[in-house]
């Protein structure tokens, strides 16, 4: 007997909606619906219908309780797999940690609303079967169609017509005559299960030991974090793919996060070589249709391995067994817009909530992860040598004070000499400069006027090939003026400093015969272009590569033996906490592209301060010692990872409003033992996209959580509507 719920026992459910301003809202559960936490439901909101997720009763305290009789009913449950408890807890956790509205985090986890609707099925054809008493004319064409079909199977129209060599009209005619009938095509799962036992490479020595250790961790089906380090080219990827294989054997899903999936063509080839099939891909450039299908396949457990950018953390894995973060030191894992979070750190949390193994991978691990390994929170595995007997490249500096380039040039004689010798041997050389465009500054020779962005505190970068001056912060472009906009002098504007385009110009003059390739984000738009470029380097269709930080990204270029860093000092300017650490990481990664096969590699760093600890660390290759010195510098002042930081960025189109709110926040600043507020101060980018910006920095001891302090602080200051206060917990950018 089924009891009808009486009005007094009417049930309510808390529904989280994917809106940046909403907490969870209460709705009435109509008697005919059986709603459980995690169900995707459609509910009315302001006369519209919205999709949300039934949230657990105890969480996300209600903004204002609504009287029972005023509750609106849930309209229905969507036919999608319910969101798992572990993903719901993860969403709550990320929201609380980053001080974001839970609804804004939920939005990242919903894929698209289309993914929640039942998949549209396509129609095909099947044999009409014995029940049909059709007596139609059997033309040769129709016979061919019947011969191509087996009873009980559904065939898509176009391929069937093609296989039988007939036009689609023939199929329709046969249907009219009752010989075949329309039927729905079964849902093809486009993500074939990778074969864990597909023959992979034979792992040797330290590789085999590290792989065995990771496999055991996955097999244990428990949470734990491993930091997998090892020199560039030591086989870290092959080792963690063994952990993926174990997750497959366990029947659990794996997630591999890569910092820039668009640059991962080679990685995908390797995956395919290891497992025989491609993994599911998740990043901002996948088409809406693939997005929808991938989301559903992940939710249904049909996508055993997903490779993605940071947003893949929010996919609805029903049984996640392994999370890998490759190149864990990369700042690209930090999302700076909307919900501001670090995917590397959140990956660890996601793994913990799913009882999955987590592996952080890098040749140049972050001080954060190294410190966690040292304290025993993470287990450490290291691959000390390059695979196949390849040696690490020899790193030298070129002292630009002693052997400067010719006036107006950027390549010094020793570097030119080294490129000459490399090209003469038929090997490949690379020139690295982490700056797009032709020149970072355009200056008037007469009055000293500098071409600036009207919207940002930034110079305009000349892109000569496109005949444009461009702001790299807001995208503003303008044509290079014929005369100085300040003093009106003609032909007085000069390019100052180099970008890759200018290095290319120099290279064309020096090595006109060499086959050159420029690799920069604006010359290689999209994954396909980067893949083609990498392939042409591998195929030796290129002699000289000129590139920005794109070339540092894990590529395997077996014929590359010389890397020249045009401006090794570039990243060291500015007051960024991690400037030295990042420069070492970037330049070591670039250097690591050289000498990955039989021929040894050589790296030349052009620098005005070869005695700098960063250059010395790169020369000695002892990054461990360098990181220990970094730790010694940061520890006493409680700088991360030995203390906690959170930034408040106050911005407004109205400078006075920004200034006033920043001052109010400064006056209300928290204090006390182990708590310190720095600022307010104008941000280095004091103007960005037309908004005036001020920064405050909260610094606490490691044992003091910043979130309650921030919540309390923000609650005490009234922020006008025209002002935005962005919270950035664990900031990596200080602009
Ligand atoms: P890392 O990720 O540490 O930079 P990779 O995994 O990219 O190193 O390995 C470098 C190169 O050596 C790749 O081409 C890889 O396929 C190859 N390699 C590594 N280990 C092995 C192995 N055991 N057998 C065959 N090839 C290997
Ligand atoms: Zn001028
Ligand atoms: Zn700008």
XYZ file of C-alpha atoms and ligand atoms in Angstrom:
764
model
C 0.000 0.000 0.000
C 1.349 3.387 -0.922
C 0.847 6.199 1.558
C 0.031 9.587 0.155
C 2.211 12.172 1.855
C 0.064 14.515 3.863
C 0.597 18.225 3.553
C 2.173 18.389 6.972
C 4.704 15.733 5.987
C 5.414 17.389 2.700
C 9.004 16.909 1.746
C 11.411 19.537 0.647
C 14.630 19.192 -1.232
C 17.571 21.513 -1.480
C 18.538 22.214 -5.087
C 21.811 23.810 -6.120
C 21.508 25.835 -9.313
C 24.417 26.667 -11.625
C 24.221 30.378 -10.904
C 27.043 32.492 -9.553
C 24.880 34.212 -6.977
C 22.778 31.402 -5.664
C 23.212 29.178 -2.640
C 21.003 26.096 -2.593
C 17.254 26.742 -2.910
C 14.479 24.737 -1.354
C 11.783 23.094 -3.463
C 8.814 20.883 -2.749
C 9.003 17.250 -3.797
C 5.790 16.243 -5.547
C 4.504 12.859 -4.346
C 5.116 11.134 -7.646
C 8.839 11.930 -7.672
C 11.452 9.970 -5.798
C 14.329 12.419 -5.575
C 17.707 11.482 -4.184
C 20.746 13.615 -3.583
C 22.695 14.055 -6.808
C 19.693 13.809 -9.124
C 19.577 16.364 -11.893
C 16.224 18.082 -11.607
C 14.387 20.789 -13.443
C 12.830 23.443 -11.259
C 11.000 26.720 -11.768
C 12.940 29.896 -11.076
C 11.554 33.344 -11.793
C 9.023 31.963 -14.267
C 11.714 30.042 -16.084
C 12.715 26.450 -15.942
C 16.236 25.639 -14.786
C 18.302 22.553 -14.292
C 19.972 22.031 -10.947
C 21.196 19.232 -8.725
C 19.457 17.865 -5.660
C 21.904 18.704 -2.891
C 22.156 17.021 0.453
C 19.989 18.504 3.171
C 22.718 19.317 5.640
C 24.976 21.265 3.332
C 25.104 24.803 2.052
C 23.027 26.584 4.675
C 19.941 28.113 3.211
C 20.035 31.850 2.593
C 16.548 32.508 3.922
C 14.197 29.719 4.925
C 11.036 29.648 2.874
C 7.685 28.757 4.399
C 6.394 25.352 3.382
C 3.323 26.618 1.564
C 5.355 28.993 -0.588
C 7.697 26.333 -1.912
C 7.557 25.638 -5.630
C 7.520 22.028 -6.732
C 10.298 20.249 -8.562
C 9.147 19.822 -12.167
C 10.960 16.611 -12.963
C 14.046 14.434 -12.787
C 16.329 14.381 -15.814
C 17.358 11.078 -17.344
C 21.042 11.537 -16.547
C 23.147 9.575 -14.071
C 23.007 11.249 -10.661
C 25.965 13.325 -9.576
C 28.100 11.258 -7.237
C 28.522 12.187 -3.599
C 32.257 12.559 -4.131
C 31.746 15.164 -6.847
C 29.180 17.000 -4.712
C 31.593 17.098 -1.786
C 34.315 18.289 -4.172
C 32.139 21.147 -5.430
C 31.384 22.211 -1.858
C 35.052 21.989 -0.989
C 36.264 24.054 -3.964
C 33.602 26.671 -3.289
C 34.586 26.971 0.352
C 38.323 27.003 -0.353
C 38.176 29.622 -3.106
C 35.353 31.641 -1.519
C 33.257 31.139 -4.643
C 29.494 30.653 -4.773
C 28.825 26.872 -4.897
C 26.587 27.469 -7.913
C 29.514 28.915 -9.864
C 31.509 25.762 -9.171
C 28.529 23.565 -10.009
C 28.297 25.256 -13.387
C 31.744 23.921 -14.263
C 30.534 20.424 -13.398
C 27.396 20.448 -15.543
C 29.002 20.352 -18.971
C 26.058 21.583 -20.957
C 22.358 21.259 -20.377
C 22.180 19.348 -23.629
C 24.331 16.658 -22.043
C 21.616 16.130 -19.454
C 18.873 15.513 -21.928
C 18.341 12.063 -23.388
C 20.670 11.526 -26.341
C 18.912 11.920 -29.654
C 18.886 8.632 -31.453
C 19.354 8.404 -35.150
C 17.205 6.360 -37.429
C 18.536 3.548 -39.582
C 17.173 0.499 -41.358
C 16.701 -3.169 -40.512
C 15.321 -6.181 -42.344
C 11.550 -6.348 -42.063
C 11.751 -9.897 -40.731
C 9.611 -13.007 -41.237
C 6.378 -11.302 -40.236
C 6.353 -9.241 -43.374
C 4.443 -10.640 -46.303
C 5.878 -8.329 -48.878
C 6.113 -9.671 -52.412
C 7.977 -6.906 -54.131
C 10.047 -7.015 -57.242
C 13.600 -8.160 -56.529
C 15.788 -5.972 -58.678
C 19.548 -6.597 -58.623
C 19.934 -3.410 -56.623
C 17.484 -4.577 -53.986
C 19.181 -7.964 -53.879
C 22.471 -6.268 -53.164
C 20.909 -4.356 -50.264
C 19.413 -7.520 -48.786
C 22.733 -9.290 -49.161
C 24.434 -6.523 -47.234
C 22.074 -6.843 -44.242
C 21.872 -9.409 -41.492
C 18.658 -10.089 -39.571
C 18.218 -8.121 -36.362
C 20.899 -5.537 -37.086
C 20.308 -1.852 -37.628
C 22.229 -0.076 -40.376
C 22.759 3.624 -40.924
C 21.340 4.681 -44.305
C 24.290 6.279 -46.046
C 26.883 3.562 -45.350
C 24.348 0.844 -46.211
C 23.513 2.432 -49.555
C 27.183 2.836 -50.260
C 28.010 -0.764 -49.332
C 25.291 -2.036 -51.651
C 26.170 0.424 -54.381
C 22.673 1.896 -54.548
C 21.174 5.336 -54.084
C 19.342 6.185 -50.828
C 16.125 6.280 -52.861
C 16.363 2.508 -53.319
C 16.245 2.045 -49.534
C 13.162 4.227 -49.244
C 11.484 2.269 -52.021
C 12.227 -0.994 -50.225
C 10.767 0.423 -47.028
C 7.611 1.422 -48.899
C 7.360 -2.140 -50.124
C 7.812 -3.544 -46.618
C 11.168 -5.232 -47.310
C 13.042 -3.198 -44.729
C 11.837 -0.992 -41.928
C 13.127 2.044 -40.039
C 14.738 1.391 -36.657
C 16.768 3.350 -34.146
C 20.505 2.932 -34.345
C 22.070 1.595 -31.173
C 24.188 4.086 -29.291
C 27.740 3.676 -30.344
C 30.223 4.301 -27.577
C 32.952 6.260 -29.271
C 35.410 5.659 -26.473
C 36.808 2.211 -26.964
C 38.292 0.773 -23.815
C 42.072 1.012 -23.976
C 43.711 -2.384 -23.652
C 45.872 -2.444 -20.511
C 47.757 -5.444 -21.851
C 48.536 -3.930 -25.226
C 52.296 -4.422 -25.517
C 54.054 -1.359 -24.131
C 57.730 -0.493 -23.909
C 60.000 -2.633 -21.783
C 60.657 -0.546 -18.697
C 64.146 -0.762 -17.293
C 65.725 -0.347 -13.841
C 64.424 2.692 -12.036
C 61.517 2.973 -14.478
C 60.289 -0.522 -13.652
C 60.615 0.071 -9.924
C 58.729 3.379 -10.099
C 56.010 1.855 -12.269
C 55.598 -1.074 -9.880
C 55.218 1.329 -6.993
C 52.533 3.353 -8.807
C 50.715 0.195 -9.898
C 50.601 -0.993 -6.294
C 49.114 2.341 -5.241
C 46.366 2.138 -7.837
C 45.676 -1.478 -6.931
C 45.311 -0.488 -3.265
C 42.265 1.605 -4.248
C 43.133 4.181 -1.615
C 43.966 7.858 -1.692
C 47.626 8.808 -1.677
C 49.807 11.307 -3.507
C 53.050 10.446 -5.256
C 55.456 13.018 -6.646
C 57.103 11.453 -9.703
C 60.208 13.388 -10.656
C 63.016 12.661 -13.062
C 65.149 14.420 -15.594
C 63.607 15.372 -18.926
C 63.478 12.318 -21.168
C 63.753 9.792 -18.322
C 60.484 8.110 -19.220
C 58.092 9.559 -16.637
C 55.224 9.422 -19.106
C 55.800 5.740 -19.882
C 55.932 5.033 -16.155
C 52.650 6.697 -15.257
C 50.922 5.127 -18.270
C 51.533 1.842 -16.415
C 49.488 3.250 -13.551
C 46.732 4.064 -16.071
C 46.905 0.444 -17.238
C 46.401 -0.755 -13.668
C 43.371 1.506 -13.225
C 41.950 -0.050 -16.393
C 42.483 -3.523 -14.944
C 40.760 -2.398 -11.758
C 37.825 -1.221 -13.856
C 38.266 2.315 -12.565
C 38.582 5.531 -14.552
C 41.719 7.636 -14.963
C 42.078 11.353 -15.435
C 45.294 12.846 -16.803
C 45.586 16.624 -16.584
C 47.958 18.337 -18.993
C 48.706 22.062 -18.729
C 48.084 22.873 -22.370
C 46.123 20.184 -24.067
C 46.364 22.067 -27.355
C 50.088 21.319 -27.354
C 49.742 17.652 -26.608
C 49.686 16.011 -30.035
C 52.796 13.980 -29.277
C 51.371 12.893 -25.938
C 48.241 11.612 -27.659
C 50.329 9.667 -30.177
C 52.178 8.033 -27.317
C 48.983 7.105 -25.559
C 47.757 5.504 -28.747
C 51.002 3.621 -29.192
C 50.767 2.356 -25.606
C 47.089 1.347 -25.545
C 46.027 0.966 -29.161
C 43.239 3.555 -28.919
C 42.858 7.264 -28.196
C 41.622 8.568 -24.844
C 38.647 10.857 -24.393
C 39.672 14.510 -24.622
C 38.297 17.382 -22.583
C 39.240 21.017 -23.117
C 37.719 24.281 -24.199
C 38.150 23.622 -27.901
C 36.192 20.376 -28.214
C 32.995 20.865 -30.182
C 29.683 21.128 -28.305
C 28.615 17.772 -29.661
C 31.785 15.990 -28.543
C 31.475 17.756 -25.207
C 27.992 16.434 -24.741
C 28.937 12.909 -25.721
C 32.084 12.921 -23.630
C 30.275 14.192 -20.562
C 27.652 11.471 -20.887
C 30.225 8.787 -21.566
C 32.205 9.805 -18.487
C 29.051 9.801 -16.363
C 28.071 6.380 -17.658
C 31.549 5.016 -16.969
C 32.074 4.468 -20.703
C 35.142 6.705 -20.970
C 37.834 4.826 -19.065
C 40.560 7.429 -19.596
C 40.095 11.170 -19.936
C 42.897 13.547 -20.830
C 42.075 17.112 -20.234
C 42.711 20.633 -19.168
C 41.936 21.758 -15.629
C 38.151 21.823 -16.149
C 38.206 18.023 -16.594
C 38.421 17.829 -12.787
C 34.713 18.583 -12.707
C 33.646 15.717 -14.974
C 31.187 13.257 -13.404
C 33.412 10.177 -13.031
C 31.415 7.484 -11.240
C 34.556 5.612 -10.183
C 37.760 7.538 -10.441
C 40.811 5.447 -9.578
C 43.733 7.605 -10.718
C 44.435 11.290 -11.204
C 47.694 12.293 -12.891
C 48.879 15.903 -13.122
C 51.658 16.073 -15.709
C 54.043 19.067 -15.591
C 52.636 19.820 -12.160
C 54.807 22.942 -11.785
C 53.057 24.721 -14.665
C 51.245 27.944 -13.878
C 48.729 27.137 -16.630
C 46.993 24.963 -14.030
C 45.866 28.103 -12.267
C 42.536 29.417 -13.485
C 42.525 33.179 -13.066
C 38.994 34.037 -14.194
C 35.658 33.199 -12.626
C 36.278 30.562 -9.977
C 39.964 31.182 -9.235
C 41.531 27.809 -8.443
C 44.703 25.823 -8.954
C 43.868 22.581 -10.741
C 47.060 20.941 -9.459
C 45.962 21.414 -5.864
C 42.311 20.638 -6.529
C 43.340 17.415 -8.302
C 44.718 16.192 -4.995
C 41.411 17.012 -3.299
C 39.379 15.351 -6.065
C 41.491 12.201 -5.712
C 41.082 12.195 -1.934
C 37.308 12.392 -2.194
C 37.201 9.614 -4.775
C 39.660 7.395 -2.857
C 41.922 7.489 -5.896
C 45.675 7.494 -6.317
C 47.134 10.849 -7.327
C 50.413 11.293 -9.192
C 52.083 14.668 -9.674
C 54.726 14.580 -12.397
C 57.530 16.967 -13.286
C 61.204 17.235 -14.144
C 61.144 20.577 -12.331
C 58.700 20.140 -9.446
C 57.285 23.141 -7.646
C 58.639 24.053 -4.231
C 55.140 23.349 -2.915
C 55.233 19.720 -4.024
C 58.872 19.208 -3.057
C 58.096 20.459 0.426
C 55.139 18.085 0.691
C 57.376 15.222 -0.399
C 60.023 16.193 2.120
C 57.532 16.276 4.963
C 56.251 12.841 3.987
C 52.773 13.986 2.944
C 53.607 12.893 -0.584
C 55.625 9.860 -1.498
C 58.582 10.630 -3.775
C 59.703 8.608 -6.802
C 62.593 9.697 -8.987
C 64.008 8.598 -12.348
C 67.594 9.784 -12.271
C 68.752 9.147 -15.853
C 67.568 9.698 -19.383
C 66.164 6.724 -21.218
C 68.343 4.874 -23.712
C 71.652 6.218 -22.484
C 70.961 9.737 -23.735
C 72.902 12.282 -21.713
C 71.638 15.556 -20.347
C 72.690 18.555 -22.414
C 75.715 20.597 -21.393
C 74.594 24.059 -20.286
C 76.854 27.128 -20.657
C 76.266 30.827 -20.384
C 77.230 33.484 -22.913
C 78.214 36.634 -21.040
C 76.542 39.431 -22.991
C 78.827 41.987 -21.331
C 81.904 40.325 -22.806
C 80.614 39.021 -26.123
C 77.664 41.251 -27.004
C 75.723 40.946 -30.243
C 76.321 43.536 -32.963
C 74.481 46.789 -32.407
C 70.763 46.367 -32.987
C 71.132 42.577 -33.032
C 70.256 39.984 -30.414
C 72.323 36.903 -31.210
C 75.866 36.960 -29.835
C 78.898 35.671 -31.774
C 79.301 32.494 -29.647
C 75.638 31.574 -30.201
C 75.862 32.264 -33.950
C 78.972 30.088 -34.075
C 77.226 27.248 -32.273
C 74.231 27.394 -34.636
C 76.587 27.377 -37.627
C 78.306 24.243 -36.351
C 75.042 22.480 -35.548
C 73.498 23.177 -38.932
C 76.743 22.129 -40.635
C 76.467 18.729 -38.916
C 72.929 18.390 -40.258
C 71.416 18.622 -36.766
C 68.617 20.861 -35.538
C 68.962 24.051 -33.501
C 66.399 26.017 -31.526
C 66.368 29.671 -30.510
C 64.144 30.392 -27.540
C 62.724 33.759 -26.554
C 59.657 33.982 -24.398
C 58.161 36.957 -26.156
C 55.720 37.048 -29.044
C 55.791 39.672 -31.766
C 58.586 41.781 -33.179
C 59.427 44.178 -30.360
C 57.997 44.749 -26.874
C 58.292 48.523 -27.062
C 57.915 51.206 -29.703
C 59.559 54.497 -28.826
C 59.881 57.961 -30.407
C 63.518 58.809 -31.016
C 62.800 62.511 -30.726
C 60.564 62.988 -27.719
C 60.833 59.608 -25.989
C 57.098 58.924 -26.258
C 56.213 55.249 -25.679
C 53.304 53.576 -27.439
C 50.975 52.408 -24.648
C 47.685 50.545 -24.422
C 44.767 52.908 -23.774
C 43.107 50.273 -21.533
C 46.033 48.835 -19.604
C 49.249 49.759 -17.862
C 51.211 48.134 -20.648
C 53.254 48.890 -23.710
C 51.986 47.897 -27.109
C 53.884 45.029 -28.694
C 54.711 45.392 -32.352
C 53.635 42.514 -34.580
C 55.393 43.475 -37.778
C 54.120 40.593 -39.911
C 50.548 41.680 -39.160
C 51.414 45.414 -39.271
C 49.902 45.908 -35.838
C 50.647 47.183 -32.397
C 48.944 44.921 -29.897
C 48.314 44.841 -26.159
C 49.027 41.356 -24.820
C 46.750 41.926 -21.842
C 43.481 43.100 -23.392
C 44.003 42.381 -27.082
C 43.680 46.021 -28.148
C 45.271 46.547 -31.554
C 46.097 49.600 -33.629
C 48.021 50.288 -36.791
C 51.558 51.578 -36.248
C 51.283 55.339 -36.754
C 53.338 57.033 -39.465
C 54.182 59.917 -37.143
C 54.778 60.152 -33.421
C 51.359 60.766 -31.816
C 53.058 63.026 -29.253
C 55.475 65.283 -31.156
C 54.356 64.612 -34.718
C 57.829 63.716 -36.021
C 57.773 61.506 -39.080
C 59.680 58.208 -39.153
C 60.778 58.720 -35.585
C 59.292 55.585 -34.041
C 61.777 52.793 -33.371
C 61.390 49.218 -32.184
C 63.134 48.510 -28.876
C 64.044 45.006 -27.730
C 63.443 41.657 -29.361
C 60.468 39.377 -29.859
C 60.532 36.086 -31.775
C 59.675 37.836 -35.058
C 62.786 39.937 -34.734
C 64.938 36.910 -33.916
C 63.486 35.293 -37.023
C 64.482 38.326 -39.072
C 68.024 37.991 -37.760
C 68.036 34.251 -38.440
C 66.901 34.768 -42.037
C 69.854 37.102 -42.583
C 72.325 34.722 -40.923
C 71.080 31.370 -42.214
C 69.142 32.026 -45.405
C 69.400 28.389 -46.449
C 68.096 26.887 -43.215
C 64.524 25.613 -43.147
C 62.956 27.640 -40.355
C 59.868 27.205 -38.205
C 58.385 29.687 -35.749
C 56.485 28.184 -32.816
C 54.467 30.755 -30.891
C 50.873 30.764 -29.731
C 49.878 33.257 -32.403
C 51.661 31.444 -35.249
C 50.304 28.022 -34.218
C 46.658 28.546 -33.474
C 45.115 25.335 -32.242
C 46.056 21.737 -31.532
C 46.298 20.600 -35.140
C 48.831 23.285 -36.100
C 51.065 22.509 -33.112
C 50.900 18.810 -33.921
C 51.874 19.384 -37.544
C 54.764 21.596 -36.457
C 56.047 19.000 -34.004
C 55.783 16.291 -36.616
C 57.771 18.313 -39.145
C 60.519 18.750 -36.547
C 60.529 15.042 -35.789
C 60.663 14.287 -39.526
C 63.688 16.584 -39.936
C 61.809 18.839 -42.338
C 63.045 21.767 -40.255
C 66.588 22.893 -39.376
C 66.024 25.874 -37.131
C 63.178 26.354 -34.665
C 62.421 29.760 -33.193
C 59.903 29.733 -30.419
C 58.277 31.103 -27.288
C 57.412 29.077 -24.186
C 55.382 26.707 -26.368
C 58.627 24.935 -27.286
C 59.334 24.154 -23.626
C 56.332 21.856 -23.313
C 57.427 18.244 -23.062
C 58.137 17.749 -26.783
C 60.386 14.921 -27.836
C 62.635 16.182 -30.655
C 65.262 13.485 -31.187
C 67.369 15.427 -33.718
C 67.577 18.663 -31.790
C 71.041 19.158 -30.334
C 71.379 22.902 -29.714
C 69.162 25.238 -27.724
C 70.025 28.940 -27.577
C 68.203 31.043 -25.011
C 68.196 34.585 -26.401
C 67.397 36.347 -23.115
C 67.882 34.129 -20.085
C 67.397 37.079 -17.707
C 63.925 37.863 -19.025
C 61.837 36.182 -16.331
C 63.905 37.487 -13.426
C 62.720 41.088 -13.552
C 59.816 42.148 -11.386
C 59.013 41.398 -7.793
C 57.262 38.075 -8.234
C 57.727 35.704 -5.315
C 58.410 32.805 -7.678
C 60.351 34.629 -10.421
C 63.587 32.717 -9.822
C 61.865 29.355 -9.361
C 59.870 29.826 -12.546
C 62.832 30.934 -14.603
C 64.783 27.858 -13.567
C 61.816 25.623 -14.391
C 61.159 27.202 -17.782
C 64.774 27.316 -18.919
C 65.491 23.809 -17.648
C 62.471 22.546 -19.588
C 63.603 24.345 -22.745
C 67.108 22.971 -22.291
C 65.604 19.515 -21.858
C 64.429 19.512 -25.473
C 68.056 19.106 -26.584
C 70.001 15.874 -26.871
C 67.152 13.438 -26.309
C 68.597 10.765 -28.597
C 72.112 9.559 -29.409
C 73.790 12.886 -30.236
C 74.562 14.944 -27.115
C 72.860 18.286 -26.607
C 74.242 21.717 -25.858
C 72.508 24.738 -24.362
C 73.712 28.347 -24.484
C 72.136 30.907 -22.161
C 72.678 34.529 -23.196
C 72.776 36.529 -19.968
C 73.993 39.800 -18.520
C 74.482 38.096 -15.146
C 75.936 34.622 -15.614
C 76.838 34.606 -11.909
C 73.134 34.710 -10.899
C 72.091 31.626 -8.850
C 69.494 30.800 -11.507
C 72.158 30.554 -14.240
C 74.466 28.644 -11.913
C 71.711 26.147 -11.101
C 71.047 25.606 -14.795
C 74.748 25.090 -15.512
C 75.280 22.617 -12.686
C 71.918 20.953 -13.317
C 71.524 20.628 -9.550
C 67.990 21.926 -9.249
C 67.567 20.232 -5.894
C 70.209 22.446 -4.327
C 68.667 25.512 -5.949
C 65.247 24.657 -4.545
C 66.738 24.193 -1.099
C 68.147 27.701 -1.304
C 64.749 28.976 -2.424
C 63.200 27.271 0.585
C 65.754 28.880 2.864
C 64.854 32.291 1.443
C 61.091 31.839 1.845
C 60.893 30.000 5.149
C 61.772 32.791 7.599
C 59.172 35.231 6.216
C 56.443 32.555 6.079
C 56.195 32.892 2.306
C 54.551 30.002 0.466
C 54.793 27.103 0.852
C 55.811 27.931 4.443
C 52.894 30.252 4.949
C 49.635 31.076 3.220
C 48.714 33.895 0.868
C 45.474 35.263 -0.478
C 45.118 38.303 -2.698
C 42.224 40.711 -2.944
C 42.074 42.522 -6.263
C 39.844 45.562 -6.122
C 38.834 46.913 -9.501
C 36.491 49.491 -10.928
C 36.116 51.631 -14.011
C 36.028 54.527 -11.588
C 39.481 55.026 -10.123
C 38.240 56.868 -7.030
C 35.784 54.119 -6.177
C 38.503 51.485 -6.508
C 40.787 53.586 -4.366
C 38.147 54.123 -1.691
C 37.134 50.476 -1.450
C 40.781 49.432 -1.275
C 41.336 51.948 1.518
C 38.250 50.698 3.397
C 39.527 47.140 3.099
C 42.904 48.336 4.342
C 41.289 49.999 7.370
C 39.297 46.871 8.160
C 42.317 44.606 7.677
C 42.599 41.617 10.000
C 45.604 41.335 12.251
C 46.960 39.371 15.159
C 49.596 36.764 15.714
C 50.695 35.204 12.415
C 48.355 37.349 10.299
C 49.563 40.203 8.157
C 48.035 42.389 5.433
C 50.196 44.046 2.788
C 48.732 46.938 0.828
C 46.522 48.338 -0.528
C 48.812 49.226 -3.391
C 48.223 49.889 -7.059
C 48.560 46.586 -8.910
C 51.520 46.339 -11.320
C 48.799 46.303 -13.937
C 47.146 49.319 -12.324
C 44.865 49.607 -15.323
C 43.622 46.442 -17.013
C 40.913 46.353 -19.671
C 39.842 49.801 -18.607
C 39.506 48.898 -14.926
C 41.595 50.525 -12.231
C 43.114 47.953 -9.920
C 44.381 47.906 -6.352
C 45.784 44.891 -4.542
C 45.864 43.717 -0.946
C 47.702 40.627 0.173
C 46.804 38.562 3.223
C 49.688 36.522 4.547
C 49.266 34.036 7.371
C 51.277 31.370 9.073
C 50.881 27.924 7.585
C 48.738 26.709 10.482
C 46.206 29.521 10.046
C 43.514 29.073 7.400
C 42.870 32.161 5.313
C 39.218 31.448 4.422
C 37.526 32.335 7.728
C 39.672 35.459 7.973
C 38.756 36.485 4.429
C 35.039 35.861 4.958
C 35.031 37.881 8.107
C 37.059 40.681 6.517
C 34.890 40.944 3.412
C 31.720 40.961 5.525
C 32.937 44.064 7.339
C 33.387 46.228 4.236
C 30.618 47.606 2.059
C 31.553 47.257 -1.593
C 29.659 49.486 -4.049
C 28.101 47.853 -7.091
C 30.588 49.506 -9.410
C 33.500 47.826 -7.644
C 34.560 44.226 -7.905
C 36.628 42.486 -5.265
C 38.179 39.322 -6.591
C 39.537 36.811 -4.115
C 42.585 34.802 -5.171
C 43.584 32.155 -2.652
C 47.171 30.901 -3.214
C 47.913 33.482 -5.926
C 50.490 32.599 -8.569
C 50.192 35.844 -10.512
C 50.931 39.115 -8.786
C 50.033 41.445 -11.659
P 59.785 12.273 -19.712
O 58.278 12.225 -19.635
O 60.449 11.902 -18.441
O 60.349 13.522 -20.337
P 59.357 10.379 -21.756
O 58.403 9.466 -21.081
O 58.850 11.407 -22.691
O 60.236 11.110 -20.666
O 60.470 9.495 -22.485
C 61.403 10.043 -23.378
C 61.470 9.204 -24.646
O 62.015 7.932 -24.373
C 60.120 8.951 -25.278
O 60.235 8.944 -26.672
C 59.769 7.586 -24.755
O 58.867 6.921 -25.611
C 61.116 6.908 -24.718
N 61.172 5.885 -23.679
C 61.202 6.112 -22.348
N 61.281 4.937 -21.682
C 61.278 3.979 -22.612
C 61.372 2.535 -22.556
N 61.470 1.888 -21.396
N 61.374 1.859 -23.729
C 61.283 2.517 -24.895
N 61.202 3.849 -25.023
C 61.212 4.576 -23.900
Zn 57.773 61.949 -30.467
Zn 45.488 46.545 -23.038
